[in-house]
mmCIF file of C-alpha atoms in Angstrom:
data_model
loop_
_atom_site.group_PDB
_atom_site.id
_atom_site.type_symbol
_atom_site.label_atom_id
_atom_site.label_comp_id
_atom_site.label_asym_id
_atom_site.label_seq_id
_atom_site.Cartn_x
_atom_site.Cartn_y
_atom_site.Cartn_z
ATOM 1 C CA UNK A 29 100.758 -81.724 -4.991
ATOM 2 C CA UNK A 30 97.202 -83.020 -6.596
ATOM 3 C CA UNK A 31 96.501 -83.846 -3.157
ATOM 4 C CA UNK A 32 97.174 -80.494 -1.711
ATOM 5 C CA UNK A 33 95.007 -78.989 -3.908
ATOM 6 C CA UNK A 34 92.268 -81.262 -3.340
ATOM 7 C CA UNK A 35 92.301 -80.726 0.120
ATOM 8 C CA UNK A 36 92.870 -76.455 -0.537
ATOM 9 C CA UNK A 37 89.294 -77.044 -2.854
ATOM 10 C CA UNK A 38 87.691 -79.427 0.542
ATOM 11 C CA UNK A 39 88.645 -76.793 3.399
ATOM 12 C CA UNK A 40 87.064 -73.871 0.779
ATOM 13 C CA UNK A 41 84.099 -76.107 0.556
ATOM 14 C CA UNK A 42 84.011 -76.542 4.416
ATOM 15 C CA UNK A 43 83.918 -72.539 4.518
ATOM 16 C CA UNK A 44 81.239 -72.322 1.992
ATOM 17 C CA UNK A 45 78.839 -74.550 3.836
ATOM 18 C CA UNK A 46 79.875 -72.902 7.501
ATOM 19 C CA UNK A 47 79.344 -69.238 5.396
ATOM 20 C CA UNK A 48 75.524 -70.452 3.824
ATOM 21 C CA UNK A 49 74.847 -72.130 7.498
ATOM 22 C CA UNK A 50 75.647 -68.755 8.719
ATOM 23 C CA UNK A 51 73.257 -67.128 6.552
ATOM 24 C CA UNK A 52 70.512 -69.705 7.257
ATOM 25 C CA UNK A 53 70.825 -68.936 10.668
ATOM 26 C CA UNK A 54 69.732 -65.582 10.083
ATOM 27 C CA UNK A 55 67.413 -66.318 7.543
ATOM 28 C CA UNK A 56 65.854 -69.011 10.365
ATOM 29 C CA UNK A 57 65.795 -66.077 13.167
ATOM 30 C CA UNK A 58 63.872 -63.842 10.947
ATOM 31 C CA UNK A 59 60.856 -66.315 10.578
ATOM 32 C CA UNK A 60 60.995 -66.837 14.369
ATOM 33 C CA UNK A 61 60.699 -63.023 14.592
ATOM 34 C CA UNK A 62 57.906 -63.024 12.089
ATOM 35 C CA UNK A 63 55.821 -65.992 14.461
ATOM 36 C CA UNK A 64 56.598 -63.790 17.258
ATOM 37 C CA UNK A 65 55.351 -60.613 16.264
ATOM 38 C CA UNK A 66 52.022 -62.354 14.236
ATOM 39 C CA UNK A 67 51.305 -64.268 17.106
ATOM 40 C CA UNK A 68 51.181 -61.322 19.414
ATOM 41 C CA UNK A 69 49.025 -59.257 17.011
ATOM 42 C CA UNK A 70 46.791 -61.749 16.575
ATOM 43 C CA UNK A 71 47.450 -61.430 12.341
ATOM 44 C CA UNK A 72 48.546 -64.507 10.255
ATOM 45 C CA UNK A 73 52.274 -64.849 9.360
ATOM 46 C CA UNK A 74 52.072 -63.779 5.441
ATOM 47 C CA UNK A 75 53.973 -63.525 3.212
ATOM 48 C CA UNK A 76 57.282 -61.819 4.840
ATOM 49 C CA UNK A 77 57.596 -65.414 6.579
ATOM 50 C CA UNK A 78 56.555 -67.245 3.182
ATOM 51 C CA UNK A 79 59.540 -64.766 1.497
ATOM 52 C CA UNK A 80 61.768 -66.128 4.430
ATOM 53 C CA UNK A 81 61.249 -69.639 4.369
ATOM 54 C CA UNK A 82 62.139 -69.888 0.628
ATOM 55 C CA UNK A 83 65.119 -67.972 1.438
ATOM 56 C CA UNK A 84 66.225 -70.097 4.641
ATOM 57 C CA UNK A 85 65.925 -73.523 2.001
ATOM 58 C CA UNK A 86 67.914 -71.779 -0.205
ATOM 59 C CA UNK A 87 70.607 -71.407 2.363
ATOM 60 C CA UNK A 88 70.407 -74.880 3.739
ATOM 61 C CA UNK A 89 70.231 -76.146 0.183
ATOM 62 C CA UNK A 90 73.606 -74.647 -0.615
ATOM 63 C CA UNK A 91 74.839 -75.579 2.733
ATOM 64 C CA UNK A 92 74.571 -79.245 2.279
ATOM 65 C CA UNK A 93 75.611 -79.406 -0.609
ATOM 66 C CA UNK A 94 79.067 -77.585 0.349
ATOM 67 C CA UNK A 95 78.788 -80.108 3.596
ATOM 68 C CA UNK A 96 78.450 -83.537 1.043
ATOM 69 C CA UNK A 97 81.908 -81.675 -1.433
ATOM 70 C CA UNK A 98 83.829 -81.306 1.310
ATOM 71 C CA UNK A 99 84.246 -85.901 1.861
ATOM 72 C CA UNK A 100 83.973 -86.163 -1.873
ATOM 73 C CA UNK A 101 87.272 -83.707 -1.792
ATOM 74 C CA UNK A 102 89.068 -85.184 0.484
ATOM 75 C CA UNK A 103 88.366 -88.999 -1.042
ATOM 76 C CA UNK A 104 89.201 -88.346 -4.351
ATOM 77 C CA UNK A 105 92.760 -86.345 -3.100
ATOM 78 C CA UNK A 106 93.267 -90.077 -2.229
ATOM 79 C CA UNK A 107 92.484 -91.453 -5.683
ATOM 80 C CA UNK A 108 94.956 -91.914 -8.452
ATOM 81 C CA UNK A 109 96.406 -88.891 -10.816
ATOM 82 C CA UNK A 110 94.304 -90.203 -13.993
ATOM 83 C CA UNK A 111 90.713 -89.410 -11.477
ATOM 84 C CA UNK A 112 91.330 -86.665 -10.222
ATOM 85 C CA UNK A 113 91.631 -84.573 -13.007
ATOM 86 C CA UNK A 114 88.166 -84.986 -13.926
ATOM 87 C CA UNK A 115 86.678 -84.036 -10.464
ATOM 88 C CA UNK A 116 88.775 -80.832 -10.667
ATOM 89 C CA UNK A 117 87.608 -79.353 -14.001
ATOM 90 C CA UNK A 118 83.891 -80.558 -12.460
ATOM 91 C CA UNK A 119 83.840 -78.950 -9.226
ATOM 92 C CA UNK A 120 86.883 -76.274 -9.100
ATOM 93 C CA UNK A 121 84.666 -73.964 -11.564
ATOM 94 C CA UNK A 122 81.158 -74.359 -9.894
ATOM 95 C CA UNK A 123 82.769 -74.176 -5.825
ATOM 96 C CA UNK A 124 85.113 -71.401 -6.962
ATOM 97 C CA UNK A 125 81.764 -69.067 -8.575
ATOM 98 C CA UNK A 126 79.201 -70.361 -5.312
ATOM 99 C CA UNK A 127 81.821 -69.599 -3.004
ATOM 100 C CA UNK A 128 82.753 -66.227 -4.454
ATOM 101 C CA UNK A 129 78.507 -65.291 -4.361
ATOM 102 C CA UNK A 130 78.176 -66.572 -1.012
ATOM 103 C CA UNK A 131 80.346 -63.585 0.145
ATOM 104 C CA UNK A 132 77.254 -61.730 0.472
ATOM 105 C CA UNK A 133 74.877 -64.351 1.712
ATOM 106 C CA UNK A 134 75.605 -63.433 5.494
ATOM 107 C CA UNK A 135 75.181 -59.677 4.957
ATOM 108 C CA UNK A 136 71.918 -60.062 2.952
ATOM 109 C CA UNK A 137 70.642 -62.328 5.947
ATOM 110 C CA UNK A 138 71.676 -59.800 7.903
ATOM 111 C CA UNK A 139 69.893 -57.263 6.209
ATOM 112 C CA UNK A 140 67.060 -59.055 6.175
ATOM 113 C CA UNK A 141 66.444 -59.600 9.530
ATOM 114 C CA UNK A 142 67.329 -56.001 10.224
ATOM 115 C CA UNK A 143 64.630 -54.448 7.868
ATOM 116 C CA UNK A 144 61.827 -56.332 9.320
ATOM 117 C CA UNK A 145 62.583 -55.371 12.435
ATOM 118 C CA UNK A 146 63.017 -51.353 11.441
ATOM 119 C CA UNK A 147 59.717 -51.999 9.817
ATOM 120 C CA UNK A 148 58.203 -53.603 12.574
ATOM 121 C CA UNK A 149 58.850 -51.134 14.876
ATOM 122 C CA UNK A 150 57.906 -48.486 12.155
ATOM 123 C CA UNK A 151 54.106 -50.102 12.093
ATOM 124 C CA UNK A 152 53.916 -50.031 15.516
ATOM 125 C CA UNK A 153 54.999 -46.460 15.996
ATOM 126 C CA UNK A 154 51.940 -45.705 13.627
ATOM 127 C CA UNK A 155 49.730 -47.782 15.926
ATOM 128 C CA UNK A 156 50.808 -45.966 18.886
ATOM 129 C CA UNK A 157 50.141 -42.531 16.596
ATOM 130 C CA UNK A 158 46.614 -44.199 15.634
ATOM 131 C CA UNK A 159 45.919 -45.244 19.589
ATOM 132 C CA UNK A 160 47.190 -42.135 20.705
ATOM 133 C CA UNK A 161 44.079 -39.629 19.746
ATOM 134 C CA UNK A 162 41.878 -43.189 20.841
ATOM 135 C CA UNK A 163 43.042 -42.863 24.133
ATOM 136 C CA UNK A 164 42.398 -39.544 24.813
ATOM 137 C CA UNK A 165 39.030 -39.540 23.047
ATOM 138 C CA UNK A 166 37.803 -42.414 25.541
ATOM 139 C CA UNK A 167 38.865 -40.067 28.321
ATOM 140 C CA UNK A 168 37.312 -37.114 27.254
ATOM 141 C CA UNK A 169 33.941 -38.931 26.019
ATOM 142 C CA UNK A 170 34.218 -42.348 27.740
ATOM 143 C CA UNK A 171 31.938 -45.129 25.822
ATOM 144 C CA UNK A 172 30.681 -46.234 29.703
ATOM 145 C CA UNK A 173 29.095 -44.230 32.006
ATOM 146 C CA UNK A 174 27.549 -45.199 35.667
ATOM 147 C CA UNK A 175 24.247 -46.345 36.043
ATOM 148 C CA UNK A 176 22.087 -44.105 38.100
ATOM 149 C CA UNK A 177 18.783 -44.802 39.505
ATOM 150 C CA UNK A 178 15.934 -42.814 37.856
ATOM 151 C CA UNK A 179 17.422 -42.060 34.867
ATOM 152 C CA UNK A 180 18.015 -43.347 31.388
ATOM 153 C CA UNK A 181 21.203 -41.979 29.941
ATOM 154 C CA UNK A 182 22.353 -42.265 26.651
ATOM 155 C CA UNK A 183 25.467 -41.370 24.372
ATOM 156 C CA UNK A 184 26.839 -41.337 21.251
ATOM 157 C CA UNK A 185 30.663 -39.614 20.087
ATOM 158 C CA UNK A 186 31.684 -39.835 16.558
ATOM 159 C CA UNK A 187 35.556 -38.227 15.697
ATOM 160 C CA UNK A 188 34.978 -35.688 12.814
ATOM 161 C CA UNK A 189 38.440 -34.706 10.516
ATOM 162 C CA UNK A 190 40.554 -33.582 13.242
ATOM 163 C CA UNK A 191 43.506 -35.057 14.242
ATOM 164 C CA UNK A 192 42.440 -34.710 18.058
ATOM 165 C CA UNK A 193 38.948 -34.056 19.590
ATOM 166 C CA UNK A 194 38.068 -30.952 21.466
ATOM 167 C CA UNK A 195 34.525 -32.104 22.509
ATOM 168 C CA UNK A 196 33.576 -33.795 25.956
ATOM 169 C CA UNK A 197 30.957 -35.088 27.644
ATOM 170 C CA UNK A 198 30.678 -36.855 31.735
ATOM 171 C CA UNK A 199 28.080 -37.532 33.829
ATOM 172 C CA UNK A 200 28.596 -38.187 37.287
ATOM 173 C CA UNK A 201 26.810 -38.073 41.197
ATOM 174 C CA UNK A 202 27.175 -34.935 43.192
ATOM 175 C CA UNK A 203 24.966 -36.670 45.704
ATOM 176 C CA UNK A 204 22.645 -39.326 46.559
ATOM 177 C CA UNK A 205 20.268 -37.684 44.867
ATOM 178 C CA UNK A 206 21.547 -34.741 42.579
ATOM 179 C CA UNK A 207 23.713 -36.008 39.402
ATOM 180 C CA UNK A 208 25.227 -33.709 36.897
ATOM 181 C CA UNK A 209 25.710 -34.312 33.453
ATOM 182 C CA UNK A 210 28.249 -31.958 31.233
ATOM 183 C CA UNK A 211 29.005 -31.194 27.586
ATOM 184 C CA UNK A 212 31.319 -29.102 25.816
ATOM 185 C CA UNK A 213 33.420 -27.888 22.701
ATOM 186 C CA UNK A 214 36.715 -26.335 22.718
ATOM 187 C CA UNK A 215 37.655 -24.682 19.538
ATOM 188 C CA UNK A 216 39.882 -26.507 17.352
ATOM 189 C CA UNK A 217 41.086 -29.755 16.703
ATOM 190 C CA UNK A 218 44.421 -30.668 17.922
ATOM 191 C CA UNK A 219 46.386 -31.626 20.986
ATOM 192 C CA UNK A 220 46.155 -27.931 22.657
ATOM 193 C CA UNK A 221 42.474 -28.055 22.216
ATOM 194 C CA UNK A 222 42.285 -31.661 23.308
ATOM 195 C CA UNK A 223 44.126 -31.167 26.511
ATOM 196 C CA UNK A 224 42.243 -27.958 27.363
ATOM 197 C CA UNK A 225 39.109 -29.873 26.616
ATOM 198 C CA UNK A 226 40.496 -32.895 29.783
ATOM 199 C CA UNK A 227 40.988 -30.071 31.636
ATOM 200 C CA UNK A 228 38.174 -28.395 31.727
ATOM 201 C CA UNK A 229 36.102 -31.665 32.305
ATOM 202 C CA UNK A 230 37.848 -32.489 35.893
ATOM 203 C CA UNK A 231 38.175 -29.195 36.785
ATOM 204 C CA UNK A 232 34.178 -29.286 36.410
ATOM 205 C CA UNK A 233 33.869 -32.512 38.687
ATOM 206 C CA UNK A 234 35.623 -30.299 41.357
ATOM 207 C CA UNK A 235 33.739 -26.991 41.032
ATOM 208 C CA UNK A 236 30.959 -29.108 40.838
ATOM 209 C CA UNK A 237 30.687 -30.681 44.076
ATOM 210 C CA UNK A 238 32.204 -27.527 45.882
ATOM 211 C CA UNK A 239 29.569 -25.253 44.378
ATOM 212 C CA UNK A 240 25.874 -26.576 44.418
ATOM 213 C CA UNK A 241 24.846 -23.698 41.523
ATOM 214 C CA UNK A 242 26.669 -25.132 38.681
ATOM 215 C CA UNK A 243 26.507 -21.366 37.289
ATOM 216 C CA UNK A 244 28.902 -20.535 39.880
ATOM 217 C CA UNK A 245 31.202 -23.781 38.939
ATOM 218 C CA UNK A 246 31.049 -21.868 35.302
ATOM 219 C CA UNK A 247 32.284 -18.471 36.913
ATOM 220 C CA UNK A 248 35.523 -20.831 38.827
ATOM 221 C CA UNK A 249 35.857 -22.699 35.933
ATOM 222 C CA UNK A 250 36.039 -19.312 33.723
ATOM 223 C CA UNK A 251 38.579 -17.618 35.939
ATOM 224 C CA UNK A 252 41.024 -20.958 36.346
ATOM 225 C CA UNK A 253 41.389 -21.530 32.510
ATOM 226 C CA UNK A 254 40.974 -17.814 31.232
ATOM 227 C CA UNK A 255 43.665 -16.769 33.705
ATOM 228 C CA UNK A 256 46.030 -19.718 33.304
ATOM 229 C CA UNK A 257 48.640 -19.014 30.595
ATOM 230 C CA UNK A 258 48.548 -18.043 26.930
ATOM 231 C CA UNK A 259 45.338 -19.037 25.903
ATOM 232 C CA UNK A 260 43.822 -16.465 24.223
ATOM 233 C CA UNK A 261 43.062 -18.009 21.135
ATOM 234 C CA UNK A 262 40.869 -21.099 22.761
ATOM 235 C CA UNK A 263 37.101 -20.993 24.021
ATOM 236 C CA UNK A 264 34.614 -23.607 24.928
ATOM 237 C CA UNK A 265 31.495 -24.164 24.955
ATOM 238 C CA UNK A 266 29.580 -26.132 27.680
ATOM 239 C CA UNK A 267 26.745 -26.684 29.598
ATOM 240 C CA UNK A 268 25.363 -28.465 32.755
ATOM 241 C CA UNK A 269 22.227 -30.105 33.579
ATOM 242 C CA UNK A 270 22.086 -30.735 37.341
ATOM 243 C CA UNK A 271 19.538 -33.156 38.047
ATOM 244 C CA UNK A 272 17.602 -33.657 41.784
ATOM 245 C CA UNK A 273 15.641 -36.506 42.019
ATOM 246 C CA UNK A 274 14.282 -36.004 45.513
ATOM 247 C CA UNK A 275 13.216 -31.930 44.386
ATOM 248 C CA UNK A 276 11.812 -33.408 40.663
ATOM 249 C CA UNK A 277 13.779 -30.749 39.150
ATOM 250 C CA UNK A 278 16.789 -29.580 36.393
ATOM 251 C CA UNK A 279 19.166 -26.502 37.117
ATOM 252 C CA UNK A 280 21.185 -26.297 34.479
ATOM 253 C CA UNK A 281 23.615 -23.472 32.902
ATOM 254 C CA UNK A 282 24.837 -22.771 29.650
ATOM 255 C CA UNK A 283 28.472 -20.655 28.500
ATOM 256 C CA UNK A 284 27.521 -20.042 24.745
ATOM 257 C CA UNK A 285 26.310 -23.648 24.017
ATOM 258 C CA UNK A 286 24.133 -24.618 21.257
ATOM 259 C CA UNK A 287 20.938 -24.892 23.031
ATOM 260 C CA UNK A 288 19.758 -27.865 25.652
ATOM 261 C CA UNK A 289 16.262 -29.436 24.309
ATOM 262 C CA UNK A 290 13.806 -30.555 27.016
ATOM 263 C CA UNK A 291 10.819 -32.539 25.743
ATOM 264 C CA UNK A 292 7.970 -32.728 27.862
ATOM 265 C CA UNK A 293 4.914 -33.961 27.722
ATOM 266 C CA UNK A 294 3.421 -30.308 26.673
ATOM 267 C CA UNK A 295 5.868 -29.459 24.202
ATOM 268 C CA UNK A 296 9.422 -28.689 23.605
ATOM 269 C CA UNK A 297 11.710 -26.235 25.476
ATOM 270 C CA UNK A 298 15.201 -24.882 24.134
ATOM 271 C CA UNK A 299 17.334 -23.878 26.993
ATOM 272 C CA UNK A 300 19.317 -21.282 25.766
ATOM 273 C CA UNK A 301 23.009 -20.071 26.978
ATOM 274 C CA UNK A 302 23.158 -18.327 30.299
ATOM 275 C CA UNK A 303 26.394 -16.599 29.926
ATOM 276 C CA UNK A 304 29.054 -16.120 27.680
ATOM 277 C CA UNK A 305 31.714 -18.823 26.286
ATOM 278 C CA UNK A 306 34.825 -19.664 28.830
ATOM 279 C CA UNK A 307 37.814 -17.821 28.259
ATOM 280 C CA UNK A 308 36.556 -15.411 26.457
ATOM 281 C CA UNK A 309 36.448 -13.026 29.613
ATOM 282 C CA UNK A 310 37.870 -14.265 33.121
ATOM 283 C CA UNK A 311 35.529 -12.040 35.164
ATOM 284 C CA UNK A 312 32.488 -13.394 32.688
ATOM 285 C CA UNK A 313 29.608 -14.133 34.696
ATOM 286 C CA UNK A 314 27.107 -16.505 34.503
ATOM 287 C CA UNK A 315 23.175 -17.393 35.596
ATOM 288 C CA UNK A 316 21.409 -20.815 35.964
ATOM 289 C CA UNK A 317 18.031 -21.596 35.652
ATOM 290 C CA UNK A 318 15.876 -24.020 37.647
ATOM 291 C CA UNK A 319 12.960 -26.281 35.986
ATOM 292 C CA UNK A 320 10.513 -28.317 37.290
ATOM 293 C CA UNK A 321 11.178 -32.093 35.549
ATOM 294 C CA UNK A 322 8.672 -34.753 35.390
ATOM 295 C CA UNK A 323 8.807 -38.654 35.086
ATOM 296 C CA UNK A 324 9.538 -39.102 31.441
ATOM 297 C CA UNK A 325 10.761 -35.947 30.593
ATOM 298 C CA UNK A 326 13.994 -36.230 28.206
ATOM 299 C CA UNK A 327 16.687 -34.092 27.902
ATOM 300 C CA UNK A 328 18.958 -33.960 24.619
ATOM 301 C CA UNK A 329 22.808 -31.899 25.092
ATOM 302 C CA UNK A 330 24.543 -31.931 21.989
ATOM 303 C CA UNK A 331 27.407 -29.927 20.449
ATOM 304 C CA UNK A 332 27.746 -28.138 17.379
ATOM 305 C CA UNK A 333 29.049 -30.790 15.304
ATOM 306 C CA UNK A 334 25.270 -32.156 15.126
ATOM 307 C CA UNK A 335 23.437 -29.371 14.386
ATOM 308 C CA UNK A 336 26.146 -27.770 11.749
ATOM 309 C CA UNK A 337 26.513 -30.511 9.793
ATOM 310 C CA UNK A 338 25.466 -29.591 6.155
ATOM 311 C CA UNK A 339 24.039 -30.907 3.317
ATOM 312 C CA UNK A 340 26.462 -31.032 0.353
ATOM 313 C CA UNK A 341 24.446 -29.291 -2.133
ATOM 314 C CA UNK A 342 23.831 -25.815 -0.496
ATOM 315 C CA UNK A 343 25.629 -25.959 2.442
ATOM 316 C CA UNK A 344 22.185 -26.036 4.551
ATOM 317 C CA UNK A 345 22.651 -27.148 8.121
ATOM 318 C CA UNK A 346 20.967 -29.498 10.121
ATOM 319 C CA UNK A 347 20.319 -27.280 12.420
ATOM 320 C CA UNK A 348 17.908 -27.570 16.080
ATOM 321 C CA UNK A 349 14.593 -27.579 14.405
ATOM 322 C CA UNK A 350 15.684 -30.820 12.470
ATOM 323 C CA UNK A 351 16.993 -32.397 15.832
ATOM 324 C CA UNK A 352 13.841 -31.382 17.537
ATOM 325 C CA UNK A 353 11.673 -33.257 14.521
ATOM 326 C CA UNK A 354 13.868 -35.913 14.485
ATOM 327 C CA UNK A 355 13.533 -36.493 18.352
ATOM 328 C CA UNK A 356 9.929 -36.269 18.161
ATOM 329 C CA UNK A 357 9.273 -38.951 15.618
ATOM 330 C CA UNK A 358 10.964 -41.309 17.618
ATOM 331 C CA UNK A 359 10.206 -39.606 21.108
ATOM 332 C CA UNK A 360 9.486 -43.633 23.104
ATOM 333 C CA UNK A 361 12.945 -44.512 22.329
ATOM 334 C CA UNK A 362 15.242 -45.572 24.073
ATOM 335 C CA UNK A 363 18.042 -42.929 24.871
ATOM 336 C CA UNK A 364 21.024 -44.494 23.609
ATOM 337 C CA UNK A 365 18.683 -45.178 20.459
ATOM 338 C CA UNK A 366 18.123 -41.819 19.883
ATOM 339 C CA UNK A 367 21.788 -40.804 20.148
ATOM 340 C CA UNK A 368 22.343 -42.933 17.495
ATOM 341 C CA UNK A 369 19.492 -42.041 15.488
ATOM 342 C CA UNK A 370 20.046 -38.153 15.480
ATOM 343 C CA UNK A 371 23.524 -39.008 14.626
ATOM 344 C CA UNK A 372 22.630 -41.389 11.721
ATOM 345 C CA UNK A 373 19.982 -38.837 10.538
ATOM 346 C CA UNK A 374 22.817 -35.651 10.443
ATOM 347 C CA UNK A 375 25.110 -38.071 8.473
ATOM 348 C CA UNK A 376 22.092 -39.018 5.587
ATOM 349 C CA UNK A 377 21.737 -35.260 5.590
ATOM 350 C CA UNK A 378 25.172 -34.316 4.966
ATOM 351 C CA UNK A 379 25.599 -37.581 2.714
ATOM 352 C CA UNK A 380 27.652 -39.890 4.760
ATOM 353 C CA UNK A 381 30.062 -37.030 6.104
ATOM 354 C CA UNK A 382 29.973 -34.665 9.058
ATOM 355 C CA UNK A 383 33.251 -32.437 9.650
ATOM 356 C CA UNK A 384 33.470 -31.813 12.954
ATOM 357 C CA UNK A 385 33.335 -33.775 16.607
ATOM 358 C CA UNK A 386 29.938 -34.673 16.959
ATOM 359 C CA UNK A 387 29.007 -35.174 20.963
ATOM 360 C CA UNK A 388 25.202 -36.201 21.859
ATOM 361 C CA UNK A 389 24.212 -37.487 25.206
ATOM 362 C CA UNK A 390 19.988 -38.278 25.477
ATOM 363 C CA UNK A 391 18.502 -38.299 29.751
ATOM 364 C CA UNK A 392 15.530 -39.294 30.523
ATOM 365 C CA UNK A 393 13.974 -39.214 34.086
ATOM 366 C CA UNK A 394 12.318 -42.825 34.833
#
């Protein structure tokens, strides 16, 4: 009968230590998850796998321990009734209360395993969200654009508060020796806006090349979007300097955009809109102008988000005579340099923070 027992108390051992192996197990696939996933983020492990690793010794610990009862069990069922007495009182108690816990050992493994991975895939929904407007703001103002012989281009984008811009810029050859270069605003900040706004810039790569007045790509423009559903409640601004290398000149047109600046060596022109915004009116029509552009002549196209930016005490804006001072302290620099600086200059004057998109593209003719 003793020996019965004995044995009972060994095979209830043996289950323990299969039970606490079981939950190792898990314990030991969740820190092979956590390598995993750190490895392919490029992050260190942390202290999820630190948390896991105590947990998986924990397991073992308990395993082995189970594993070394079970031969002690079994030998002292062998022994005489006077021993084995003793090693009942010592180890029924303990194996029954460890055995009885470890019930839940294998679902908390479980568990454990399974959060990580809901989390996991949480954080990298939220990445996707994060990557999402990222990806459509390097399509709509790309941080590359081509190199074209005789000019000096330089950008500069910066995402205001918005969840998703509206503002675009491209620049692009219509010919060997005419290249266009575009910016715009669409009202508003989310995903409407910011697919209208992709739309609008390869639609204007089309109308582009198939209309050498880029007043008239304006008009097609105009009618496609203003015509092409419910969209009554969107406009953009743009403009479009056209520049020919073998005439020396810039044709450029302008649907309610804040004004293009060209600095020349006599002073300082503001190019002022040449038709109303699109979608305002699909039958709006539009005008371009034609000027005669020297070596060294710079352009700056901007949108709104530069010269609106205002100070916090007063609500003053920036505004085009500050771009055109702030240009002409600095009027040898490089393009992209100048991007950057008008940009750095609206933040100081709106203390660190400017609202809105903020688009500025700087072309210079060699």
């Amino acid at each position: 009968m003793v020996s019965i027992v004995l044995y009972i108390l060994a095979a209830l051992a043996a289950a323990g230590a299969v039970v606490y192996l079981r939950a190792a197990g898990h314990r030991r696939d969740l820190m092979t998850l956590i390598e995993t996933r750190s490895a392919e983020a490029g992050q260190e492990k942390g202290n999820a796998y630190s948390l896991a690793m105590a947990a998986y010794r924990k397991e073992m610990h308990a395993a082995i321990l189970y594993m070394i009862l079970v031969p002690v069990m079994v030998l002292v069922g062998a022994l005489s009734d006077s021993t084995w007495r003793l090693f009942f009182v010592a180890f029924t108690i303990p194996t029954g209360l460890s055995i009885w816990w470890s019930r839940l050992a294998v679902s908390e493994a479980r568990m454990a395993r399974n959060r990580y991975e809901v989390e996991s895939r949480y954080h990298q929904a939220l990445e996707q969200k994060d990557l999402a407007p990222k990806a459509w703001a390097a399509r709509l103002a790309p941080e590359q654009v081509p190199d074209f012989t005789g000019f000096e281009i330089g950008r500069v984008y910066e995402a205001g508060s918005g969840l998703m811009s509206g503002d675009f810029f491209d620049v692009h050859r219509l010919s060997d020796t005419r290249v266009a270069a575009v910016i715009g605003d669409v009202a508003g900040h989310n995903i409407e806006s910011s697919l209208t706004a992709f739309q609008a810039k390869y639609l204007l790569r089309v109308f582009l090349r198939q209309f050498r007045d880029p007043a008239q790509a304006f008009e097609e423009l105009n009618e496609q979007l203003a015509t092409g559903g419910d969209r009554h409640e969107e406009f953009i601004s743009a403009c479009v300097v056209v520049f020919d290398t073998e005439a020396g000149t810039l044709r450029y047109a302008s649907a309610g955009h804040p004004a293009i600046l060209l600095f020349q060596q006599d002073g300082v022109q503001s190019l002022r809109s040449t038709g109303p915004l699109l979608m305002l009116d699909p039958h709006g029509t539009y005008f371009s102008k034609e000027i005669q552009m020297e070596t060294g002549d710079l352009v700056i196209m901007y949108t709104d988000g530069l010269s609106e930016a205002r100070a916090t005490s007063g609500g003053t804006m920036f505004s085009e005579s500050r771009i055109i001072k702030s240009v002409e302290r600095e009027i040898n620099a490089a393009p992209d340099v100048l991007c950057k600086m008008l940009l750095d200059a609206a933040k100081d004057f709106a203390r660190g923070t400017i609202e809105d998109d903020t688009a500025i593209m700087a072309v210079r003719r060699d």
